[in-house]
Coordinates of C-alpha atoms and ligand atoms in Angstrom, one line a residue:
X1 CA 0.0 0.0 0.0
X2 CA 1.2 3.5 -0.8
X3 CA 2.3 5.6 2.2
X4 CA 1.3 9.2 2.5
X5 CA 3.3 11.2 5.0
X6 CA 1.7 14.4 6.2
X7 CA 4.3 17.0 6.9
X8 CA 2.6 18.1 10.1
X9 CA 2.2 17.0 13.7
X10 CA -1.2 18.6 14.0
X11 CA -3.6 15.7 14.9
X12 CA -6.6 17.8 13.8
X13 CA -5.2 18.2 10.3
X14 CA -4.2 14.5 10.1
X15 CA -7.7 13.5 11.1
X16 CA -9.3 15.8 8.5
X17 CA -7.1 14.3 5.8
X18 CA -7.8 10.8 6.9
X19 CA -11.5 11.4 6.9
X20 CA -11.6 12.9 3.3
X21 CA -9.2 10.3 1.8
X22 CA -10.7 7.3 3.7
X23 CA -11.9 5.5 0.5
X24 CA -8.4 5.5 -1.0
X25 CA -6.0 2.5 -0.4
X26 CA -3.4 4.7 1.2
X27 CA -1.7 4.5 4.5
X28 CA -1.8 8.0 6.0
X29 CA 0.7 8.9 8.7
X30 CA 2.1 12.0 10.2
X31 CA 5.7 13.1 10.3
X32 CA 5.7 12.2 14.0
X33 CA 4.7 8.6 13.1
X34 CA 7.8 8.2 10.9
X35 CA 10.2 9.5 13.5
X36 CA 10.4 13.2 12.4
X37 CA 8.5 14.8 15.2
X38 CA 11.1 17.6 15.5
X39 CA 11.5 18.2 11.8
X40 CA 10.7 21.8 11.0
X41 CA 11.5 24.0 8.0
X42 CA 11.7 27.8 8.2
X43 CA 8.6 29.2 6.4
X44 CA 10.5 32.0 4.8
X45 CA 9.0 32.1 1.3
X46 CA 6.9 35.0 0.1
X47 CA 4.0 32.8 -1.1
X48 CA 1.9 30.0 0.4
X49 CA 3.0 27.9 -2.6
X50 CA 6.7 28.5 -1.8
X51 CA 6.3 27.4 1.8
X52 CA 4.1 24.4 1.1
X53 CA 6.6 23.2 -1.6
X54 CA 9.5 23.7 0.8
X55 CA 7.8 21.8 3.6
X56 CA 6.9 18.9 1.3
X57 CA 10.1 18.6 -0.7
X58 CA 12.5 18.8 2.4
X59 CA 10.7 16.1 4.3
X60 CA 10.4 13.9 1.1
X61 CA 14.2 13.9 1.0
X62 CA 14.2 12.0 4.3
X63 CA 11.2 9.7 4.2
X64 CA 9.8 7.0 1.9
X65 CA 6.6 7.5 0.0
X66 CA 4.5 10.5 -1.0
X67 CA 4.7 13.6 1.2
X68 CA 2.0 16.3 1.5
X69 CA 2.4 19.7 3.1
X70 CA -0.1 22.6 3.3
X71 CA 0.1 26.3 3.9
X72 CA -3.0 28.6 4.5
X73 CA -3.5 32.3 4.6
X74 CA -6.3 34.9 4.8
X75 CA -6.3 37.5 2.0
X76 CA -8.2 40.7 2.6
X77 CA -8.9 42.8 -0.5
X78 CA -9.0 46.2 1.3
X79 CA -5.6 45.4 2.8
X80 CA -4.0 44.5 -0.6
X81 CA -4.0 40.8 0.3
X82 CA -2.7 41.1 3.9
X83 CA -2.3 39.2 6.2
X84 CA -1.7 36.5 3.5
X85 CA 1.4 34.5 3.9
X86 CA 1.9 36.2 7.3
X87 CA -1.5 35.1 8.7
X88 CA -0.1 33.2 11.7
X89 CA 2.1 36.1 12.7
X90 CA 0.1 39.2 11.6
X91 CA 0.5 40.9 15.0
X92 CA 4.1 39.8 15.4
X93 CA 6.1 36.7 16.4
X94 CA 4.7 34.4 19.1
X95 CA 1.3 36.1 19.1
X96 CA -2.2 34.6 19.9
X97 CA -5.1 34.2 17.5
X98 CA -6.8 36.9 19.6
X99 CA -3.8 39.3 18.9
X100 CA -4.1 38.7 15.2
X101 CA -7.9 39.2 15.2
X102 CA -7.5 42.5 17.1
X103 CA -5.0 43.7 14.6
X104 CA -7.2 42.8 11.7
X105 CA -10.1 44.7 13.2
X106 CA -7.9 47.7 13.8
X107 CA -6.6 47.7 10.2
X108 CA -10.2 47.6 8.9
X109 CA -11.6 50.1 11.4
X110 CA -12.9 52.6 8.8
X111 CA -13.7 50.2 6.0
X112 CA -17.5 49.6 5.5
X113 CA -18.8 46.0 5.5
X114 CA -19.4 46.0 1.7
X115 CA -15.7 46.7 1.2
X116 CA -14.4 44.0 3.5
X117 CA -14.2 41.1 1.0
X118 CA -11.7 38.4 1.8
X119 CA -10.8 34.8 1.0
X120 CA -9.0 31.9 2.7
X121 CA -6.6 30.1 0.5
X122 CA -4.9 26.7 1.2
X123 CA -2.1 25.3 -0.9
X124 CA -1.2 21.6 -0.7
X125 CA 2.1 20.4 -2.2
X126 CA 2.8 16.8 -3.0
X127 CA 6.4 15.6 -3.2
X128 CA 8.4 12.5 -3.5
X129 CA 12.2 11.8 -3.3
X130 CA 13.0 15.5 -3.0
X131 CA 11.0 16.5 -6.1
X132 CA 7.7 18.4 -6.3
X133 CA 4.9 16.5 -8.0
X134 CA 2.0 18.9 -7.9
X135 CA 0.5 21.8 -6.0
X136 CA -3.3 22.1 -5.4
X137 CA -5.3 25.1 -4.3
X138 CA -8.5 25.4 -2.3
X139 CA -10.4 28.7 -1.6
X140 CA -13.3 29.9 0.5
X141 CA -14.8 33.4 -0.1
X142 CA -16.3 35.7 2.4
X143 CA -15.8 39.0 4.2
X144 CA -14.4 40.2 7.5
X145 CA -17.1 41.1 10.2
X146 CA -17.0 44.2 12.3
X147 CA -17.0 42.2 15.5
X148 CA -16.3 38.6 16.5
X149 CA -19.2 36.1 16.4
X150 CA -19.4 32.4 17.3
X151 CA -17.3 30.1 19.5
X152 CA -16.1 27.2 17.4
X153 CA -13.0 26.8 15.3
X154 CA -9.7 28.7 15.6
X155 CA -7.7 31.5 14.1
X156 CA -9.7 34.1 12.2
X157 CA -12.9 31.9 12.3
X158 CA -14.9 34.3 14.5
X159 CA -14.3 37.2 12.0
X160 CA -14.7 35.4 8.7
X161 CA -18.2 35.5 7.3
X162 CA -18.7 32.9 4.7
X163 CA -20.5 34.3 1.6
X164 CA -22.6 31.2 1.1
X165 CA -24.0 31.1 4.6
X166 CA -23.8 34.7 5.8
X167 CA -22.4 33.4 9.1
X168 CA -18.8 33.2 10.5
X169 CA -16.9 29.9 10.4
X170 CA -17.1 30.1 14.2
X171 CA -20.9 30.3 14.1
X172 CA -21.2 27.5 11.5
X173 CA -19.3 24.9 13.5
X174 CA -16.8 22.3 12.5
X175 CA -19.2 20.0 10.8
X176 CA -20.3 22.5 8.1
X177 CA -16.9 24.2 8.0
X178 CA -15.1 21.0 7.2
X179 CA -17.3 20.5 4.2
X180 CA -16.9 23.9 2.6
X181 CA -13.6 25.4 3.9
X182 CA -10.6 26.3 1.8
X183 CA -8.8 23.2 3.3
X184 CA -11.7 20.9 2.6
X185 CA -11.8 22.1 -1.0
X186 CA -8.1 21.6 -1.4
X187 CA -8.3 18.1 0.2
X188 CA -11.2 17.1 -2.2
X189 CA -8.9 18.1 -5.1
X190 CA -6.0 16.2 -3.5
X191 CA -8.2 13.1 -3.4
X192 CA -8.7 13.4 -7.2
X193 CA -5.0 13.8 -7.8
X194 CA -4.1 10.8 -5.6
X195 CA -6.7 8.7 -7.4
X196 CA -4.9 9.6 -10.7
X197 CA -1.5 8.9 -9.2
X198 CA -2.6 5.5 -7.8
X199 CA -4.0 4.6 -11.2
X200 CA -0.7 5.5 -12.9
X201 CA 1.2 3.3 -10.4
X202 CA -1.2 0.4 -11.0
X203 CA -0.7 0.7 -14.7
X204 CA 3.1 0.8 -14.3
X205 CA 2.8 -2.4 -12.2
X206 CA 0.8 -4.1 -15.0
X207 CA 3.1 -3.0 -17.7
X208 CA 6.2 -4.3 -15.9
X209 CA 4.6 -7.8 -15.5
Ligands
LIG301 P1 -1.5 27.1 8.6 O1 -0.7 27.3 7.4 O2 -2.6 26.0 8.5 O3 -0.6 27.0 9.9 O4 -2.3 28.5 8.9 C1 -1.7 29.7 9.0 C2 -2.6 30.7 9.8 O5 -3.7 31.0 9.1 C3 -3.1 30.1 11.2 O6 -2.2 30.4 12.2 C4 -4.4 30.8 11.4 O7 -4.2 32.1 11.9 C5 -4.9 31.0 10.0 N1 -5.8 29.9 9.6 C6 -5.5 28.8 8.8 N2 -6.6 28.1 8.6 C7 -7.6 28.7 9.2 C8 -9.0 28.4 9.4 O8 -9.5 27.4 8.9 N3 -9.7 29.3 10.1 C9 -9.2 30.4 10.6 N4 -7.9 30.8 10.5 C10 -7.1 29.9 9.8

């Protein structure tokens, strides 16, 4: 069975990936499961793509099988795409989600709700033996609320109003969020890519027999 190593130790992410890919004959493990718990790369690229590729390629030089890595950011139109690639450290290094949310509200203080459009974007990179195979993109469109609403989720969830539902991710809850989010959209596309890759591997096996 093909092994898929997720370049993350975040159990929540691993579970989400396992859930969406459950029908595929793939053994999904985290970097911790293959002895690379402390493996980290410096996320110093200027794009989500750059960071996702770096994370996937560097780990794939060390482990067998396919490696996937993701990077996510919130892009606010009125702020020329900020916080973008800096979403986790918008208010500075070692800050909390609350600090980042406060900074976002401050930056948008005088911007009316109809000009607060934004999107979450996730990039997933697939690599093998130190080479990038593919990058995949998932998006979710919405706008930034004037105040926080809802209690579920994490990060910018209490401020991000999803266009389709007119509610924040934090109000919608994980069950709906995990069906429509930027990450879910990227993972659904990943499932399609992996299905193709598995087919190619099976064909190669047949041809070599
Ligand atoms: P990461 O690439 O998944 O670590 O995400 C980078 C940052 O984007 C996180 O630290 C959060 O601030 C934010 N973020 C990522 N995904 C979400 C989400 O689904 N909801 C809210 N914020 C998110």
